[in-house]
Amino acid sequence: MEDKKNSSIPELLQKRNFLGRWAAFFINRHRVTYLLIIIIFFWGITQYSGLQREAQPKVTIPFAIVQTTYVGASPEEVEALVTDPIEKKLEELTDVRRMTSESIFGQSTIFVEFDSGSDIQEKIRETREKILDISDTLPAEVETPKVMDMKTGESPVLVFTLGGNQDILEIQGSAKKIKDLIESVEGVTEVALIGDIKREINVIVDPQKLSVYAISLQDIKNALIQSNVNLPGGDIKLNEIHYNVRTIGRFEKVEELNHVIIRDEGNGKVYLKDIAVIEDGYEDIKKFVRKSVESGENPSIENVIAISVHKKESADDITVRNNILEKLQDHQEDLYPDDMKLEIVSDKADYVERQLGSVTDNAKSGLLLVIVVLFLFIGFKEALIVAFVIPLSIFAAFGLMKVWGLTLNEITMFSLVLAVGMLVDNAIVVMENIDRLRSKGLSSKLAAEAGTNQVAPAIMASTLTTLAAFFPLALTPGISGDYIRPMPLTVIFALSASFFMAVTISPSICAGMIKNHRSQERKLENPQKQKYMKMISVVFVFILSMIAFKDWGQEGIKQYGILSIIMAVLFAFVMFLKQFKFKGSHEDSAVLHYYQKCLGWIVTSTKRKWLLIVLIFLLFISSVALIPLGILKVEMFGDEDMPGFYVEVNTPQGSNLEDTLEIIKQVETYLFTINEIKHFVSYVGDEGTDMWSLYRVENPDVPNKGRIIVELQEEMDRERSSVEIANQIRNQAKKIPGAEIKVVELAMGAPTGSPIHLRVKGENLEDLEKTAKSFAEILKAMEGTRDVVTSIGEGVPELQVRVDKVRASMLGLDNMSIALSMRNVIHGIEATTFRENQEEIDVMIRTSKDRLRTVHDIEKIFFYTSRGEAIPFLQVAEVVETESIMNIAHEDSKRRIAVLGEIDDERVTAVEIINRFKEEIKDYAIPEGVVLEFGGEMEEMEESFENMMNNMILAAILVYIILAIQFNSLTQPLIILFAVPMALIGVMPGLVITGNKFGFVAFVAVVALVGIAVNDAIVLVDYINYLRSNGDNLKDAILETGKTRFLPVLATTITTAGGILPITLKEAFYAPLGIALICGLCMSTLLTLVIVPTMYSILEEHKLKRLNKKEKELHNSI
């Protein structure tokens, strides 16, 4: 009897497909299902525990940095003798996109940027080989060039400061102990001290005595080298014993240097003590570090030593940090006294923990919202079965992430949050179809088998289209591509797992746990129970939602307000749909009734169908036009409240450390007045380091530079954002004269250049400088720009020693010997080393500083000929005071001056400024040979947007191919793809209304929507085809599809939106992506419910008319 009853259900007559047979296997073998669940959970947990945790994905920036030190050389000398020959050699490298360089006093730095996709490690190796080839041809005084690469993960995992009331040398001794201890921790690669003073033994010579004895600095150096050696003497056999013979001559005490014989001639011996004084001391202070100290109402500042800790690339940030702190705690008594204080001023692992914790909380919130939505749409027990897919899929994704080599970072965690709402889409469709069949009287087992078999091909197609949209994102080249790549991979892993769960585990559990459907009449017998169930449901929804959006900060009340509105609207909407219905019966829903009526009204009129399409087209054009009209602003990455910022101080060229310190003290005094600042560390003569430092290049002495690294209080403990505080300091800094003070805000996302970056290239330095300064003035006059500077900087005071070549030659001198003598007198000469307690201490030969205070003192220097004759300076040279340029930059071996600047993000965007600048210089006469190029954020944004557009086109092509195979049609995929422009109708206005800008992360959402937005359309078209194959006419099939698939389509959309809603509300960086996805998906869903049936009707009616016409022609021909 039951077989006869069931035989009238067409789903049972449908042929079993591969996925249906797959589902039936698990439905009939519950133990296999439970075993699989246990395996997935166990595998996911074990792989999760082994995932490396870090703040952001490692981005290997395709750069090789070649740094060469040439002490004392001017920018022109560095350019000619170092930069030019190295650049010429590096031009032999392949896959070079751009090569830039900077020649400054005493240093050459060359940046080689390789093409995207290059094997950077191989390119670094090739670069080192080229440098090795050229090294021998560089001047002897040039240090061996260093070749480095750049990675975003190479910032220090920890930065400590060690300070107290002790002398800085005592603090330094403790800092070295700490350094040695930390270096022994597994995973640590380097520990650097900043602000320490290097011990040095100085031989201070008396120039007058040197001239009397005709002894040069080189003579002293040679004597010290010869006196400070241990040499092997071979081996000898004496009395049947073999001895190794060694001559021990190295200095054991500093005092021994006094007795070194410099000259031994007929006039007697000349000892070092006769012409010099030996000082056991320290090198000149070139940089130091200061830290703010909170002491009640009287905050102060103290000199400290910074300790920067770097880890292995593969090491876990949090594990390394914890191991270091544990070891420091165990050995504290042996490292530093109680009145000395070791503090953490930069903790990358803490940031990682907080960021991952925040994203995890948002994921939990999204998960709870999804469960709430599922409960409202399909019932409590069914909701739990469907929601069970989420943790299973996430654990499976963890396992695949580990296998693929991904790490647990902010991007991968966000990807899982993004996927939370989508993970249940397939299971919802399966569960709703099973539920519908059970309402027709089928048992749970038969309904599970037939229901899964029916919808499995469609949900496979929808899953593949979603994967097809994310797949091109994984192919995005460049720095932005490396940064975003973990996101599509993680989503692909999670969605693939969710599809597997939806067609295997979910129907199997459903068949085993859900009882056969009760009749509608029996439920109607107890209306009072229905009333209580509604009340309980309201309370249940409210409690779950409060948990989902819990926030212990000051934003809590605001979040509850937002939550109340969202949940009230959602609940009212679902109640209006008569969600508390009898399963499988939608007829009583007023919304559904009017939707069917509206749909029938449209599809029965050709005029109304075309009018709807025209209206949709106009809405699409209007939405996209928001960008060119300037209503929707465009930028690469948006602002986010960050934990701190930098204050960079540049005093005029020629300033010393004391000058720079005085300016920094003024800034420090003002920083103490801002309560939102937790602490700050000032680096004088150094750029400092912290967790945000992309890379650290060793710079020569920069006494005119300083940086204050400011850390703010926790976000919940302050009323203002980091941007607002930075603006306050920026305004105050303008009032401090005598320095250029720049506040640099930190930023999320992949590394980008300055918002304003012009490259002025050519060969004539005078034309370049004039043009660059003109462009800088134009930019400074624009509203919304700030900190506009040229890279050439100010003129640097210079003393030129001009040699009389003829006279010098007559006296036995040449330019080289005079230049080396000047270098030795001014900078000193490293003679040898003194070893004490396993430490190598440099022995330097110097002239007393008191002897070189004025230009006139330089003119008292003596030069020495090869015959040992002392020649007074003024006999062969003169000193001329002048200015020289600060640096010389190249790009692709041509000279270049950059114009750099920042913008006020709240008022303008980089795109607006550059466009206005182009208008301003239309009539500007650029000198011949000078070329202007735009770089920085603008260049990177154009490149990234071009890549994203290519990704979107590729995604659309892949989606079309998948749909064409699935539906065996070339026209029906076009109907489905029409959902994509409908999504854009929601994206652009949504960003404008919420005050967001269209940037890289929003573009990621647009590409993702190519695959996500079509899912609802796939379900509709697939079911229309199914009904028509069972004999329904076109109109009836369309209307029945609208009725049957209305709630599942809404449910999948709301769960996807609900899953990403918490992180959209709480994380400013991801807000544009979340808003774009939510608004695009919601708009696409609402329009899809109308426009897809309409498009289907138009195309099929056209096809029928064409077939009828052919049949008529054929009939007439007969």
PDB file of N, CA and C in Angstrom, residues 972-980 1014 1017-1018:
ATOM      1  N   GLN A 972      21.187  28.973 -20.754  1.00  0.00           N
ATOM      2  CA  GLN A 972      20.786  28.999 -19.350  1.00  0.00           C
ATOM      3  C   GLN A 972      21.906  29.508 -18.425  1.00  0.00           C
ATOM      4  N   PRO A 973      23.190  29.208 -18.684  1.00  0.00           N
ATOM      5  CA  PRO A 973      24.240  29.821 -17.859  1.00  0.00           C
ATOM      6  C   PRO A 973      24.224  31.343 -17.909  1.00  0.00           C
ATOM      7  N   LEU A 974      23.821  31.915 -19.048  1.00  0.00           N
ATOM      8  CA  LEU A 974      23.738  33.371 -19.155  1.00  0.00           C
ATOM      9  C   LEU A 974      22.647  33.926 -18.234  1.00  0.00           C
ATOM     10  N   ILE A 975      21.552  33.195 -18.121  1.00  0.00           N
ATOM     11  CA  ILE A 975      20.487  33.602 -17.195  1.00  0.00           C
ATOM     12  C   ILE A 975      21.034  33.643 -15.774  1.00  0.00           C
ATOM     13  N   ILE A 976      21.766  32.599 -15.419  1.00  0.00           N
ATOM     14  CA  ILE A 976      22.302  32.495 -14.058  1.00  0.00           C
ATOM     15  C   ILE A 976      23.355  33.581 -13.794  1.00  0.00           C
ATOM     16  N   LEU A 977      24.230  33.824 -14.756  1.00  0.00           N
ATOM     17  CA  LEU A 977      25.273  34.844 -14.586  1.00  0.00           C
ATOM     18  C   LEU A 977      24.705  36.255 -14.504  1.00  0.00           C
ATOM     19  N   PHE A 978      23.462  36.414 -14.909  1.00  0.00           N
ATOM     20  CA  PHE A 978      22.827  37.726 -14.802  1.00  0.00           C
ATOM     21  C   PHE A 978      22.700  38.157 -13.342  1.00  0.00           C
ATOM     22  N   ALA A 979      22.874  37.203 -12.402  1.00  0.00           N
ATOM     23  CA  ALA A 979      22.821  37.522 -10.977  1.00  0.00           C
ATOM     24  C   ALA A 979      24.009  38.374 -10.539  1.00  0.00           C
ATOM     25  N   VAL A 980      25.117  38.304 -11.283  1.00  0.00           N
ATOM     26  CA  VAL A 980      26.319  39.045 -10.885  1.00  0.00           C
ATOM     27  C   VAL A 980      26.107  40.559 -10.990  1.00  0.00           C
ATOM     28  N   VAL A1014      25.426  33.544  -7.844  1.00  0.00           N
ATOM     29  CA  VAL A1014      24.740  32.698  -8.821  1.00  0.00           C
ATOM     30  C   VAL A1014      24.118  31.461  -8.196  1.00  0.00           C
ATOM     31  N   ALA A1017      20.346  31.384  -8.203  1.00  0.00           N
ATOM     32  CA  ALA A1017      19.851  31.243  -9.571  1.00  0.00           C
ATOM     33  C   ALA A1017      19.999  29.802 -10.060  1.00  0.00           C
ATOM     34  N   ILE A1018      21.077  29.137  -9.640  1.00  0.00           N
ATOM     35  CA  ILE A1018      21.270  27.735 -10.043  1.00  0.00           C
ATOM     36  C   ILE A1018      20.136  26.869  -9.505  1.00  0.00           C
TER      37      ILE A1018
END
